Short mmCIF file of C-alpha atoms in Angstrom, two decimals:
data_model
loop_
_atom_site.label_atom_id
_atom_site.label_comp_id
_atom_site.label_asym_id
_atom_site.label_seq_id
_atom_site.Cartn_x
_atom_site.Cartn_y
_atom_site.Cartn_z
CA MET A 1 8.91 36.14 -1.02
CA ASN A 2 7.74 32.86 0.18
CA HIS A 3 10.95 30.91 0.59
CA ALA A 4 8.48 27.35 0.62
CA LYS A 5 6.33 28.63 -2.52
CA THR A 6 9.71 29.36 -4.37
CA THR A 7 11.15 25.91 -2.97
CA THR A 8 7.74 24.19 -4.18
CA GLU A 9 7.65 25.78 -7.93
CA ARG A 10 11.54 24.56 -7.61
CA ILE A 11 9.84 20.55 -6.66
CA GLU A 12 7.85 21.47 -9.74
CA SER A 13 9.92 22.27 -11.93
CA ILE A 14 12.70 19.63 -10.89
CA GLU A 15 9.87 16.49 -11.32
CA ARG A 16 8.93 18.09 -14.69
CA GLU A 17 12.99 17.51 -15.35
CA LEU A 18 12.82 14.37 -14.14
CA LEU A 19 9.76 12.94 -16.20
CA GLU A 20 11.30 14.17 -19.45
CA ALA A 21 14.54 12.80 -19.09
CA MET A 22 13.33 9.58 -18.39
CA LYS A 23 11.47 9.61 -20.91
CA THR A 24 13.81 10.81 -22.94
CA SER A 25 16.69 8.63 -21.37
CA ASP A 26 18.93 11.41 -20.44
CA VAL A 27 21.78 10.04 -18.83
CA GLU A 28 23.15 13.23 -18.60
CA ILE A 29 20.63 14.77 -16.66
CA LEU A 30 19.40 11.82 -15.20
CA ASP A 31 23.59 12.16 -13.43
CA LYS A 32 22.87 15.06 -12.47
CA LEU A 33 19.56 14.36 -10.09
CA LEU A 34 20.19 11.27 -9.03
CA HIS A 35 22.95 11.67 -6.07
CA ASP A 36 25.43 9.15 -6.25
CA ASP A 37 23.91 7.34 -3.03
CA LEU A 38 20.57 7.37 -4.40
CA ILE A 39 18.06 4.25 -2.49
CA PHE A 40 14.76 3.85 -4.26
CA LEU A 41 12.52 1.10 -3.46
CA LEU A 42 10.92 -0.54 -6.48
CA SER A 43 6.84 -2.06 -6.06
CA ASN A 44 8.15 -5.82 -6.13
CA GLY A 45 10.37 -4.50 -2.77
CA GLN A 46 13.95 -5.02 -5.09
CA THR A 47 16.32 -1.44 -4.40
CA ILE A 48 17.58 0.24 -6.58
CA ASP A 49 20.99 2.88 -6.34
CA LYS A 50 21.68 6.00 -9.22
CA LYS A 51 24.15 3.41 -11.24
CA SER A 52 21.59 -0.10 -11.97
CA ASP A 53 19.10 3.65 -12.53
CA LEU A 54 20.97 4.99 -15.20
CA ASP A 55 22.31 1.75 -16.57
CA ALA A 56 18.42 0.68 -17.03
CA HIS A 57 18.51 3.68 -19.29
CA LYS A 58 21.53 3.79 -21.04
CA ASN A 59 20.63 0.17 -22.29
CA LYS A 60 17.83 1.42 -23.49
CA VAL A 61 15.81 -2.19 -20.83
CA MET A 62 13.34 1.15 -19.40
CA ILE A 63 11.38 2.69 -22.22
CA LEU A 64 8.30 5.70 -21.08
CA GLU A 65 6.09 5.50 -24.00
CA THR A 66 3.36 7.62 -22.70
CA ALA A 67 3.51 9.11 -19.54
CA GLU A 68 0.89 11.33 -17.73
CA PHE A 69 2.47 13.58 -14.80
CA GLU A 70 -0.12 14.72 -11.35
CA GLN A 71 1.98 16.44 -9.38
CA GLY A 72 0.99 15.46 -6.25
CA GLU A 73 1.38 17.02 -2.43
CA ILE A 74 5.40 18.79 -1.92
CA SER A 75 6.09 18.62 1.86
CA ILE A 76 9.03 20.87 2.55
CA ILE A 77 11.73 20.33 5.02
CA ASP A 78 14.92 22.78 5.82
CA ASP A 79 16.81 22.23 2.73
CA CYS A 80 14.32 18.81 1.85
CA ALA A 81 11.70 18.16 0.20
CA VAL A 82 8.94 14.75 -0.25
CA SER A 83 7.20 15.54 -3.06
CA LYS A 84 5.14 12.67 -4.60
CA VAL A 85 4.16 12.18 -7.92
CA LYS A 86 1.33 10.11 -9.76
CA LEU A 87 2.60 9.14 -13.40
CA THR A 88 0.28 7.64 -16.08
CA ALA A 89 2.69 6.11 -17.94
CA SER A 90 3.25 3.16 -20.86
CA GLY A 91 6.30 1.53 -21.97
CA LYS A 92 8.94 -1.62 -22.03
CA MET A 93 10.88 -2.81 -18.74
CA LEU A 94 13.00 -5.91 -19.72
CA GLY A 95 11.31 -5.87 -22.97
CA GLN A 96 8.15 -6.39 -21.05
CA PRO A 97 5.31 -4.39 -21.72
CA LEU A 98 4.78 -1.95 -18.72
CA SER A 99 0.69 -0.41 -18.42
CA GLY A 100 -0.27 1.11 -15.51
CA GLU A 101 -1.08 4.22 -12.93
CA PHE A 102 2.44 4.46 -10.94
CA HIS A 103 2.98 6.41 -7.90
CA TYR A 104 5.96 7.68 -6.73
CA ILE A 105 6.91 8.95 -3.34
CA ARG A 106 11.18 11.49 -3.55
CA VAL A 107 13.39 13.28 -1.21
CA TRP A 108 14.83 16.04 -2.62
CA LYS A 109 17.83 16.92 -0.80
CA GLU A 110 20.03 20.58 -2.20
CA PHE A 111 23.61 20.36 -2.87
CA ASP A 112 25.13 23.25 -3.45
CA GLY A 113 21.92 25.16 -5.06
CA GLN A 114 21.58 22.11 -6.56
CA LEU A 115 18.47 19.67 -5.93
CA LYS A 116 19.02 16.06 -6.71
CA VAL A 117 17.11 13.21 -5.04
CA ILE A 118 18.76 11.22 -1.96
CA ALA A 119 15.67 8.61 -1.58
CA GLY A 120 11.82 7.82 -3.39
CA SER A 121 10.35 4.50 -3.93
CA CYS A 122 7.22 3.41 -6.09
CA ILE A 123 4.28 1.85 -5.70
CA GLN A 124 1.86 0.47 -8.91
CA THR A 125 -1.77 0.93 -8.28
CA LYS A 126 -3.70 -0.05 -11.88
#
């Protein structure tokens, strides 16, 4: 069995699980997939942590109404993976309309068999 291929498939699958949790604001799944010490850089330069991300979904501050997902490159490095994702989305952020093409880089690391996002960033290109 090709370990890298299996791991790549796991990353693709868990990226889709993360997107579904973001679309439905499923805080329980997000809590499972985000590491407690997450550092995430937004396109405006602001850094958020896991609590901020979960609070945005709990309080419906971040609402994804539509989201088209395209998995990009995945690089496997030991028990970590770097994943590039393109998301064409619309919704609301802090009550303001949000629409465009967003590119994410996420760093996933395995902890006791569970993949978690430990770091990431997002830029809007359109």
